[in-house]
Amino acid sequence: MKSEQLYTRAKKVMPGGVNSPVRFYDPYPFFATSARGSRITTADHKTYLDFCMGYGAMILGHGYPSVIEAAKSQLENGTLFCVPTEREIKLAEMINKVVPSAEMTRLVNTGSEATMHAIRLARAFTKRKDVVKFAGGYHGAHDYVLAKAGSGAASLPACEGVLEEAAAHTHVVPYNDPASLEREIEKNKSSTACVIIEPVLANIGLVAPEKGYLNEVRKITEQNDVLLIFDEVVTGFRLALGGAAEFFGIKPDLSTFAKAIGNGFPIAAITGRREVMQQLAPAGNVYQASTFAGNPVSVAAATAALGTLVEGKNAIYPQIARMCDNIVDGIKDMLSAAKLECAVNSIGSMFQVFFTPEKVKDEASARKSDAANFRRLFDELIKRDIFIPPSQFETCFVSYAHNEDDADKTIEAYGEAFRRIKK
Ligand SMILES: Cc1ncc(COP(=O)(O)O)c(C=O)c1O
């Protein structure tokens, strides 16, 4: 097996053989060579139907032609200028137009960078230090946000090396529980700068907000003059063109984006209220900077991706949501047929199965899922050429490239997997 050989080589030169922890699974991950549409191909010449989709980045599918074309034509004209370009203005104008709460935009490279600087900005604006986050919420790999974090961090007891002094300013409350948030802010009213939330938790499996919950979060933060940061790295440009802010009709003070904005190119953004955003240097005194910010290739790709999403809004969003609903309905039928009681959570184009009969509404209930059964699900699916993220604490993503045949094949594979698990 080529992937096995590659992994043996990789382990010698890269910690754990991978460049991001969730990419590893026992005994070794497959190594990819190419991807097109809804399919990813491996070094072992196998092709899988992909529901990882770059952890949500590939909303239009792998290798979407207009995005690739835009990037290619930029390659001919230069790959890094480190001076401003007109296209950056165009992209910021597009983002500000479609994201309900975006009055200004700063482009960065990754989601982690976006949340780190959004939090610094909130601290500077409010002149307060504390941050409230939610158990199971993942906002990147930096010191401010690793407490009780989801994604790969959910599998570590605690992250060593995080500054205790920084972590002490991060308070964690349960998701979908407005009373806990209210109590936390009440307790630390004079020191709380911001609340950062994934409007839909997508890094502890998938957990949607209960009806009215995000309105409560907005009300509590507003009443206490605490800034609300929507971390829309997953939901942005996916749940709706204007992300969760549009989908739920809520205006946060700041928002962070990555993933779908570039359909696979490294680009991210911080957006928000003008008076807050204007604190960023050189307009204000909050230092945020990056050599690669506004990279011309990524900006060209993102402008094309966002352009496609804007133009195709009325076709793309209903199609990916319908496709996801079909898959989820089929999975639920297969679960009943196999007499397995599982929670299946979904919203928009995202879904996840939890091996627990209980409703999954927060981190604590997500952790009740039987991890061994999830691992069997992953193994059974991959045998049937379906690739889902290799962790219970991730989400499956449907893209514009997934079609009816893909959905049927997926439902069939889940059905066979459930029957094997039940035995
Ligand atoms: C909600 C959320 N915020 C932030 C991040 C960090 O983004 P990045 O991996 O681009 O640093 C992620 C990554 O998965 C995420 O899902």
GROMACS .gro file of C-alpha atoms and ligand atoms in nm:
model
  439
    1MET     CA    1   0.000   0.000   0.000
    2LYS     CA    2   0.148   0.331  -0.110
    3SER     CA    3  -0.028   0.528   0.169
    4GLU     CA    4   0.126   0.297   0.431
    5GLN     CA    5   0.473   0.347   0.283
    6LEU     CA    6   0.419   0.722   0.263
    7TYR     CA    7   0.306   0.730   0.624
    8THR     CA    8   0.616   0.541   0.739
    9ARG     CA    9   0.826   0.804   0.558
   10ALA     CA   10   0.612   1.094   0.681
   11LYS     CA   11   0.641   0.994   1.048
   12LYS     CA   12   1.018   1.029   1.027
   13VAL     CA   13   1.009   1.389   0.912
   14MET     CA   14   0.675   1.533   1.031
   15PRO     CA   15   0.540   1.507   1.389
   16GLY     CA   16   0.279   1.231   1.378
   17GLY     CA   17   0.325   1.217   1.000
   18VAL     CA   18   0.071   1.494   0.932
   19ASN     CA   19   0.055   1.872   0.926
   20SER     CA   20  -0.272   1.896   1.123
   21PRO     CA   21  -0.375   1.648   1.393
   22VAL     CA   22  -0.727   1.556   1.270
   23ARG     CA   23  -0.576   1.422   0.950
   24PHE     CA   24  -0.430   1.126   1.138
   25TYR     CA   25  -0.625   0.811   1.214
   26ASP     CA   26  -0.510   0.465   1.311
   27PRO     CA   27  -0.315   0.288   1.168
   28TYR     CA   28  -0.237   0.553   0.901
   29PRO     CA   29  -0.438   0.796   0.689
   30PHE     CA   30  -0.472   0.762   0.315
   31PHE     CA   31  -0.256   1.005   0.119
   32ALA     CA   32  -0.433   1.207  -0.149
   33THR     CA   33  -0.311   1.272  -0.500
   34SER     CA   34  -0.601   1.466  -0.654
   35ALA     CA   35  -0.963   1.569  -0.608
   36ARG     CA   36  -1.241   1.670  -0.850
   37GLY     CA   37  -1.605   1.752  -0.784
   38SER     CA   38  -1.728   1.530  -0.499
   39ARG     CA   39  -1.440   1.281  -0.529
   40ILE     CA   40  -1.093   1.251  -0.376
   41THR     CA   41  -0.830   1.013  -0.517
   42THR     CA   42  -0.555   0.847  -0.316
   43ALA     CA   43  -0.195   0.739  -0.368
   44ASP     CA   44  -0.335   0.384  -0.375
   45HIS     CA   45  -0.546   0.472  -0.682
   46LYS     CA   46  -0.870   0.456  -0.489
   47THR     CA   47  -1.138   0.719  -0.535
   48TYR     CA   48  -1.369   0.811  -0.249
   49LEU     CA   49  -1.689   1.009  -0.236
   50ASP     CA   50  -1.580   1.296  -0.010
   51PHE     CA   51  -1.788   1.432   0.279
   52CYS     CA   52  -1.493   1.594   0.453
   53MET     CA   53  -1.465   1.842   0.165
   54GLY     CA   54  -1.171   2.028   0.320
   55TYR     CA   55  -1.366   2.043   0.650
   56GLY     CA   56  -1.631   2.249   0.478
   57ALA     CA   57  -1.409   2.466   0.261
   58MET     CA   58  -1.505   2.308  -0.072
   59ILE     CA   59  -1.865   2.433  -0.091
   60LEU     CA   60  -1.864   2.434  -0.472
   61GLY     CA   61  -1.679   2.104  -0.493
   62HIS     CA   62  -1.315   2.024  -0.565
   63GLY     CA   63  -1.157   2.207  -0.859
   64TYR     CA   64  -1.454   2.431  -0.938
   65PRO     CA   65  -1.368   2.560  -1.289
   66SER     CA   66  -1.422   2.937  -1.246
   67VAL     CA   67  -1.224   2.938  -0.920
   68ILE     CA   68  -0.934   2.745  -1.072
   69GLU     CA   69  -0.938   2.970  -1.381
   70ALA     CA   70  -0.925   3.285  -1.166
   71ALA     CA   71  -0.633   3.150  -0.965
   72LYS     CA   72  -0.447   3.036  -1.278
   73SER     CA   73  -0.478   3.371  -1.449
   74GLN     CA   74  -0.350   3.546  -1.137
   75LEU     CA   75  -0.050   3.312  -1.122
   76GLU     CA   76   0.063   3.456  -1.455
   77ASN     CA   77   0.046   3.808  -1.314
   78GLY     CA   78   0.223   3.765  -0.983
   79THR     CA   79   0.181   3.567  -0.665
   80LEU     CA   80   0.267   3.821  -0.394
   81PHE     CA   81   0.286   4.201  -0.405
   82CYS     CA   82   0.261   4.313  -0.042
   83VAL     CA   83   0.102   4.633  -0.165
   84PRO     CA   84  -0.275   4.678  -0.203
   85THR     CA   85  -0.465   4.565  -0.512
   86GLU     CA   86  -0.801   4.667  -0.658
   87ARG     CA   87  -0.926   4.309  -0.626
   88GLU     CA   88  -0.892   4.325  -0.246
   89ILE     CA   89  -1.132   4.621  -0.247
   90LYS     CA   90  -1.371   4.430  -0.471
   91LEU     CA   91  -1.364   4.127  -0.242
   92ALA     CA   92  -1.418   4.339   0.070
   93GLU     CA   93  -1.707   4.518  -0.105
   94MET     CA   94  -1.863   4.181  -0.193
   95ILE     CA   95  -1.824   4.050   0.163
   96ASN     CA   96  -1.964   4.368   0.318
   97LYS     CA   97  -2.261   4.348   0.084
   98VAL     CA   98  -2.361   3.990   0.159
   99VAL     CA   99  -2.275   3.958   0.529
  100PRO     CA  100  -2.549   4.140   0.721
  101SER     CA  101  -2.327   4.278   1.000
  102ALA     CA  102  -2.017   4.352   0.794
  103GLU     CA  103  -1.942   4.722   0.758
  104MET     CA  104  -1.567   4.667   0.713
  105THR     CA  105  -1.346   4.370   0.632
  106ARG     CA  106  -0.985   4.278   0.707
  107LEU     CA  107  -0.852   3.986   0.505
  108VAL     CA  108  -0.627   3.734   0.680
  109ASN     CA  109  -0.507   3.382   0.594
  110THR     CA  110  -0.661   3.132   0.836
  111GLY     CA  111  -0.953   3.093   1.073
  112SER     CA  112  -0.719   3.082   1.373
  113GLU     CA  113  -0.567   3.413   1.274
  114ALA     CA  114  -0.913   3.564   1.228
  115THR     CA  115  -1.043   3.463   1.574
  116MET     CA  116  -0.719   3.558   1.749
  117HIS     CA  117  -0.733   3.909   1.611
  118ALA     CA  118  -1.108   3.947   1.651
  119ILE     CA  119  -1.064   3.873   2.023
  120ARG     CA  120  -0.776   4.121   2.054
  121LEU     CA  121  -0.990   4.378   1.879
  122ALA     CA  122  -1.279   4.314   2.120
  123ARG     CA  123  -1.045   4.351   2.417
  124ALA     CA  124  -0.906   4.677   2.287
  125PHE     CA  125  -1.249   4.819   2.203
  126THR     CA  126  -1.410   4.731   2.537
  127LYS     CA  127  -1.092   4.781   2.744
  128ARG     CA  128  -1.174   4.450   2.916
  129LYS     CA  129  -0.984   4.121   2.922
  130ASP     CA  130  -1.215   3.823   2.958
  131VAL     CA  131  -1.354   3.603   2.684
  132VAL     CA  132  -1.651   3.369   2.707
  133LYS     CA  133  -1.663   3.065   2.481
  134PHE     CA  134  -1.875   2.752   2.466
  135ALA     CA  135  -1.783   2.395   2.557
  136GLY     CA  136  -1.707   2.208   2.235
  137GLY     CA  137  -1.662   2.528   2.035
  138TYR     CA  138  -1.344   2.535   1.827
  139HIS     CA  139  -1.196   2.864   1.715
  140GLY     CA  140  -0.847   2.763   1.610
  141ALA     CA  141  -0.529   2.656   1.782
  142HIS     CA  142  -0.424   2.967   1.978
  143ASP     CA  143  -0.402   3.026   2.353
  144TYR     CA  144  -0.719   3.237   2.390
  145VAL     CA  145  -0.959   2.967   2.277
  146LEU     CA  146  -0.825   2.618   2.350
  147ALA     CA  147  -1.019   2.566   2.674
  148LYS     CA  148  -1.272   2.284   2.630
  149ALA     CA  149  -1.225   2.312   2.256
  150GLY     CA  150  -1.369   2.087   1.988
  151SER     CA  151  -1.215   1.936   1.674
  152GLY     CA  152  -0.879   1.759   1.723
  153ALA     CA  153  -0.839   1.933   2.061
  154ALA     CA  154  -1.147   1.744   2.188
  155SER     CA  155  -0.937   1.428   2.193
  156LEU     CA  156  -0.656   1.575   2.407
  157PRO     CA  157  -0.683   1.587   2.788
  158ALA     CA  158  -0.556   1.948   2.780
  159CYS     CA  159  -0.326   2.137   2.552
  160GLU     CA  160   0.019   2.167   2.705
  161GLY     CA  161   0.210   2.489   2.651
  162VAL     CA  162  -0.094   2.717   2.665
  163LEU     CA  163  -0.015   3.017   2.884
  164GLU     CA  164  -0.213   2.974   3.205
  165GLU     CA  165  -0.233   3.351   3.233
  166ALA     CA  166  -0.407   3.368   2.894
  167ALA     CA  167  -0.634   3.069   2.961
  168ALA     CA  168  -0.741   3.222   3.295
  169HIS     CA  169  -0.918   3.493   3.100
  170THR     CA  170  -1.123   3.244   2.899
  171HIS     CA  171  -1.447   3.126   3.060
  172VAL     CA  172  -1.641   2.833   2.922
  173VAL     CA  173  -2.017   2.783   2.940
  174PRO     CA  174  -2.242   2.513   2.791
  175TYR     CA  175  -2.396   2.575   2.449
  176ASN     CA  176  -2.775   2.597   2.412
  177ASP     CA  177  -2.806   2.713   2.773
  178PRO     CA  178  -2.881   3.089   2.790
  179ALA     CA  179  -2.909   3.090   3.171
  180SER     CA  180  -2.546   2.973   3.209
  181LEU     CA  181  -2.424   3.249   2.979
  182GLU     CA  182  -2.628   3.507   3.167
  183ARG     CA  183  -2.486   3.390   3.502
  184GLU     CA  184  -2.129   3.394   3.366
  185ILE     CA  185  -2.158   3.747   3.231
  186GLU     CA  186  -2.335   3.866   3.544
  187LYS     CA  187  -2.044   3.730   3.751
  188ASN     CA  188  -1.773   3.894   3.540
  189LYS     CA  189  -1.962   4.189   3.402
  190SER     CA  190  -1.690   4.447   3.437
  191SER     CA  191  -1.420   4.225   3.289
  192THR     CA  192  -1.592   4.050   2.996
  193ALA     CA  193  -1.485   4.183   2.657
  194CYS     CA  194  -1.658   3.938   2.427
  195VAL     CA  195  -1.849   3.620   2.373
  196ILE     CA  196  -1.720   3.408   2.085
  197ILE     CA  197  -1.953   3.145   1.947
  198GLU     CA  198  -1.981   2.907   1.656
  199PRO     CA  199  -2.347   2.986   1.580
  200VAL     CA  200  -2.380   2.618   1.486
  201LEU     CA  201  -2.127   2.397   1.666
  202ALA     CA  202  -1.947   2.204   1.394
  203ASN     CA  203  -1.641   2.079   1.579
  204ILE     CA  204  -1.798   1.852   1.841
  205GLY     CA  205  -1.994   1.675   1.573
  206LEU     CA  206  -2.276   1.898   1.456
  207VAL     CA  207  -2.501   2.075   1.705
  208ALA     CA  208  -2.753   2.336   1.595
  209PRO     CA  209  -2.888   2.611   1.820
  210GLU     CA  210  -3.226   2.553   1.978
  211LYS     CA  211  -3.502   2.786   1.869
  212GLY     CA  212  -3.439   3.139   1.993
  213TYR     CA  213  -3.104   3.051   2.155
  214LEU     CA  214  -2.889   3.279   1.942
  215ASN     CA  215  -3.139   3.564   1.993
  216GLU     CA  216  -3.090   3.516   2.367
  217VAL     CA  217  -2.711   3.522   2.325
  218ARG     CA  218  -2.742   3.848   2.129
  219LYS     CA  219  -2.975   3.999   2.391
  220ILE     CA  220  -2.753   3.905   2.687
  221THR     CA  221  -2.438   4.040   2.521
  222GLU     CA  222  -2.610   4.361   2.412
  223GLN     CA  223  -2.758   4.426   2.754
  224ASN     CA  224  -2.415   4.392   2.912
  225ASP     CA  225  -2.218   4.586   2.649
  226VAL     CA  226  -2.020   4.275   2.567
  227LEU     CA  227  -1.916   4.226   2.204
  228LEU     CA  228  -2.059   3.924   2.028
  229ILE     CA  229  -1.824   3.747   1.785
  230PHE     CA  230  -1.983   3.497   1.547
  231ASP     CA  231  -1.714   3.254   1.443
  232GLU     CA  232  -1.848   3.172   1.099
  233VAL     CA  233  -1.538   2.990   0.977
  234VAL     CA  234  -1.763   2.691   0.903
  235THR     CA  235  -2.108   2.850   0.862
  236GLY     CA  236  -1.995   3.156   0.662
  237PHE     CA  237  -2.111   3.152   0.298
  238ARG     CA  238  -2.239   2.797   0.365
  239LEU     CA  239  -2.549   2.808   0.582
  240ALA     CA  240  -2.665   3.093   0.363
  241LEU     CA  241  -2.481   3.342   0.144
  242GLY     CA  242  -2.468   3.574   0.447
  243GLY     CA  243  -2.384   3.282   0.678
  244ALA     CA  244  -2.550   3.215   1.012
  245ALA     CA  245  -2.610   3.590   1.060
  246GLU     CA  246  -2.844   3.581   0.759
  247PHE     CA  247  -2.983   3.234   0.833
  248PHE     CA  248  -3.084   3.321   1.191
  249GLY     CA  249  -3.137   3.695   1.136
  250ILE     CA  250  -2.886   3.808   1.399
  251LYS     CA  251  -2.626   4.083   1.383
  252PRO     CA  252  -2.308   4.011   1.579
  253ASP     CA  253  -2.054   4.288   1.642
  254LEU     CA  254  -1.769   4.099   1.477
  255SER     CA  255  -1.754   3.787   1.259
  256THR     CA  256  -1.477   3.561   1.140
  257PHE     CA  257  -1.472   3.369   0.813
  258ALA     CA  258  -1.244   3.121   0.633
  259LYS     CA  259  -1.313   2.788   0.457
  260ALA     CA  260  -1.594   2.842   0.203
  261ILE     CA  261  -1.483   3.198   0.122
  262GLY     CA  262  -1.194   3.065  -0.091
  263ASN     CA  263  -1.335   2.727  -0.197
  264GLY     CA  264  -1.005   2.565  -0.104
  265PHE     CA  265  -0.761   2.856  -0.124
  266PRO     CA  266  -0.609   2.986   0.200
  267ILE     CA  267  -0.797   3.302   0.285
  268ALA     CA  268  -0.996   3.426   0.585
  269ALA     CA  269  -1.160   3.746   0.702
  270ILE     CA  270  -1.262   3.948   1.005
  271THR     CA  271  -1.567   4.166   0.953
  272GLY     CA  272  -1.779   4.383   1.176
  273ARG     CA  273  -1.905   4.717   1.293
  274ARG     CA  274  -1.714   5.009   1.151
  275GLU     CA  275  -1.631   5.169   1.488
  276VAL     CA  276  -1.480   4.842   1.612
  277MET     CA  277  -1.298   4.751   1.290
  278GLN     CA  278  -1.147   5.102   1.271
  279GLN     CA  279  -0.939   5.016   1.580
  280LEU     CA  280  -0.720   4.797   1.356
  281ALA     CA  281  -0.384   4.947   1.259
  282PRO     CA  282  -0.311   5.159   1.064
  283ALA     CA  283  -0.655   5.318   1.124
  284GLY     CA  284  -0.625   5.247   1.500
  285ASN     CA  285  -0.382   5.102   1.752
  286VAL     CA  286  -0.467   4.730   1.746
  287TYR     CA  287  -0.180   4.568   1.563
  288GLN     CA  288  -0.272   4.298   1.318
  289ALA     CA  289  -0.052   4.221   1.022
  290SER     CA  290   0.052   3.947   0.784
  291THR     CA  291   0.284   3.914   0.485
  292PHE     CA  292   0.040   3.688   0.303
  293ALA     CA  293  -0.285   3.872   0.389
  294GLY     CA  294  -0.474   3.954   0.072
  295ASN     CA  295  -0.253   3.717  -0.125
  296PRO     CA  296  -0.341   3.786  -0.489
  297VAL     CA  297  -0.398   3.421  -0.585
  298SER     CA  298  -0.626   3.357  -0.288
  299VAL     CA  299  -0.808   3.685  -0.345
  300ALA     CA  300  -0.863   3.601  -0.713
  301ALA     CA  301  -0.996   3.256  -0.618
  302ALA     CA  302  -1.218   3.396  -0.341
  303THR     CA  303  -1.358   3.667  -0.568
  304ALA     CA  304  -1.454   3.399  -0.820
  305ALA     CA  305  -1.594   3.165  -0.552
  306LEU     CA  306  -1.797   3.439  -0.388
  307GLY     CA  307  -1.908   3.566  -0.728
  308THR     CA  308  -2.039   3.218  -0.810
  309LEU     CA  309  -2.218   3.196  -0.474
  310VAL     CA  310  -2.375   3.541  -0.521
  311GLU     CA  311  -2.490   3.469  -0.876
  312GLY     CA  312  -2.606   3.115  -0.802
  313LYS     CA  313  -2.749   3.189  -0.458
  314ASN     CA  314  -3.105   3.084  -0.545
  315ALA     CA  315  -2.992   2.754  -0.695
  316ILE     CA  316  -2.689   2.655  -0.487
  317TYR     CA  317  -2.817   2.693  -0.129
  318PRO     CA  318  -3.152   2.513  -0.182
  319GLN     CA  319  -2.975   2.237  -0.379
  320ILE     CA  320  -2.707   2.158  -0.119
  321ALA     CA  321  -2.964   2.173   0.164
  322ARG     CA  322  -3.203   1.942  -0.027
  323MET     CA  323  -2.922   1.698  -0.102
  324CYS     CA  324  -2.822   1.696   0.264
  325ASP     CA  325  -3.186   1.645   0.373
  326ASN     CA  326  -3.216   1.349   0.135
  327ILE     CA  327  -2.902   1.190   0.274
  328VAL     CA  328  -3.013   1.251   0.633
  329ASP     CA  329  -3.363   1.110   0.567
  330GLY     CA  330  -3.204   0.804   0.407
  331ILE     CA  331  -2.962   0.760   0.699
  332LYS     CA  332  -3.253   0.778   0.945
  333ASP     CA  333  -3.444   0.512   0.748
  334MET     CA  334  -3.135   0.290   0.747
  335LEU     CA  335  -3.095   0.334   1.123
  336SER     CA  336  -3.455   0.226   1.181
  337ALA     CA  337  -3.411  -0.071   0.950
  338ALA     CA  338  -3.097  -0.175   1.143
  339LYS     CA  339  -3.277  -0.111   1.474
  340LEU     CA  340  -3.003   0.125   1.591
  341GLU     CA  341  -3.093   0.426   1.802
  342CYS     CA  342  -2.874   0.717   1.702
  343ALA     CA  343  -2.906   1.094   1.705
  344VAL     CA  344  -2.869   1.243   1.357
  345ASN     CA  345  -2.812   1.618   1.357
  346SER     CA  346  -2.829   1.830   1.045
  347ILE     CA  347  -2.873   2.186   0.929
  348GLY     CA  348  -2.829   2.331   0.580
  349SER     CA  349  -2.561   2.127   0.403
  350MET     CA  350  -2.407   1.973   0.719
  351PHE     CA  351  -2.482   1.655   0.908
  352GLN     CA  352  -2.345   1.409   1.163
  353VAL     CA  353  -2.450   1.080   1.324
  354PHE     CA  354  -2.400   1.023   1.699
  355PHE     CA  355  -2.416   0.675   1.849
  356THR     CA  356  -2.640   0.773   2.137
  357PRO     CA  357  -3.019   0.756   2.162
  358GLU     CA  358  -3.018   1.089   2.348
  359LYS     CA  359  -3.071   1.424   2.185
  360VAL     CA  360  -2.733   1.586   2.115
  361LYS     CA  361  -2.759   1.953   2.206
  362ASP     CA  362  -2.421   2.040   2.355
  363GLU     CA  363  -2.070   1.909   2.421
  364ALA     CA  364  -2.176   1.688   2.715
  365SER     CA  365  -2.441   1.507   2.512
  366ALA     CA  366  -2.211   1.479   2.208
  367ARG     CA  367  -1.954   1.302   2.426
  368LYS     CA  368  -2.211   1.033   2.509
  369SER     CA  369  -2.177   0.898   2.156
  370ASP     CA  370  -2.012   0.556   2.143
  371ALA     CA  371  -1.668   0.632   1.999
  372ALA     CA  372  -1.598   0.267   1.907
  373ASN     CA  373  -1.915   0.254   1.697
  374PHE     CA  374  -1.825   0.578   1.525
  375ARG     CA  375  -1.486   0.431   1.440
  376ARG     CA  376  -1.659   0.125   1.295
  377LEU     CA  377  -1.883   0.352   1.091
  378PHE     CA  378  -1.578   0.527   0.948
  379ASP     CA  379  -1.411   0.194   0.863
  380GLU     CA  380  -1.724   0.045   0.706
  381LEU     CA  381  -1.785   0.359   0.500
  382ILE     CA  382  -1.431   0.379   0.371
  383LYS     CA  383  -1.454   0.013   0.263
  384ARG     CA  384  -1.752   0.129   0.056
  385ASP     CA  385  -1.562   0.424  -0.095
  386ILE     CA  386  -1.716   0.693   0.126
  387PHE     CA  387  -1.481   0.926   0.314
  388ILE     CA  388  -1.618   1.112   0.615
  389PRO     CA  389  -1.399   1.307   0.861
  390PRO     CA  390  -1.225   1.045   1.077
  391SER     CA  391  -1.360   1.179   1.407
  392GLN     CA  392  -1.693   1.192   1.586
  393PHE     CA  393  -1.606   1.550   1.675
  394GLU     CA  394  -1.625   1.678   1.318
  395THR     CA  395  -1.903   1.738   1.065
  396CYS     CA  396  -1.989   1.594   0.723
  397PHE     CA  397  -2.029   1.847   0.442
  398VAL     CA  398  -2.236   1.830   0.124
  399SER     CA  399  -2.113   2.040  -0.168
  400TYR     CA  400  -2.265   2.171  -0.489
  401ALA     CA  401  -2.082   1.889  -0.668
  402HIS     CA  402  -2.268   1.609  -0.484
  403ASN     CA  403  -2.549   1.469  -0.697
  404GLU     CA  404  -2.845   1.232  -0.654
  405ASP     CA  405  -2.635   0.926  -0.741
  406ASP     CA  406  -2.384   1.026  -0.475
  407ALA     CA  407  -2.668   1.060  -0.224
  408ASP     CA  408  -2.807   0.714  -0.310
  409LYS     CA  409  -2.464   0.553  -0.289
  410THR     CA  410  -2.404   0.723   0.047
  411ILE     CA  411  -2.735   0.610   0.198
  412GLU     CA  412  -2.673   0.254   0.078
  413ALA     CA  413  -2.323   0.256   0.231
  414TYR     CA  414  -2.448   0.394   0.565
  415GLY     CA  415  -2.719   0.122   0.563
  416GLU     CA  416  -2.465  -0.157   0.512
  417ALA     CA  417  -2.235  -0.002   0.774
  418PHE     CA  418  -2.520   0.015   1.030
  419ARG     CA  419  -2.608  -0.349   0.967
  420ARG     CA  420  -2.246  -0.450   1.031
  421ILE     CA  421  -2.228  -0.237   1.346
  422LYS     CA  422  -2.552  -0.385   1.483
  423LYS     CA  423  -2.417  -0.745   1.448
  424LIG     C1  424  -1.532   2.734   1.365
  424LIG     C2  425  -1.385   2.735   1.339
  424LIG     N1  426  -1.314   2.843   1.376
  424LIG     C3  427  -1.182   2.851   1.353
  424LIG     C4  428  -1.115   2.748   1.292
  424LIG     C5  429  -0.968   2.760   1.265
  424LIG     O1  430  -0.948   2.778   1.130
  424LIG     P1  431  -0.806   2.742   1.061
  424LIG     O2  432  -0.794   2.592   1.067
  424LIG     O3  433  -0.819   2.796   0.923
  424LIG     O4  434  -0.702   2.811   1.141
  424LIG     C6  435  -1.185   2.635   1.251
  424LIG     C7  436  -1.115   2.524   1.185
  424LIG     O5  437  -1.165   2.416   1.164
  424LIG     C8  438  -1.324   2.628   1.275
  424LIG     O6  439  -1.396   2.521   1.238
   0.00000   0.00000   0.00000
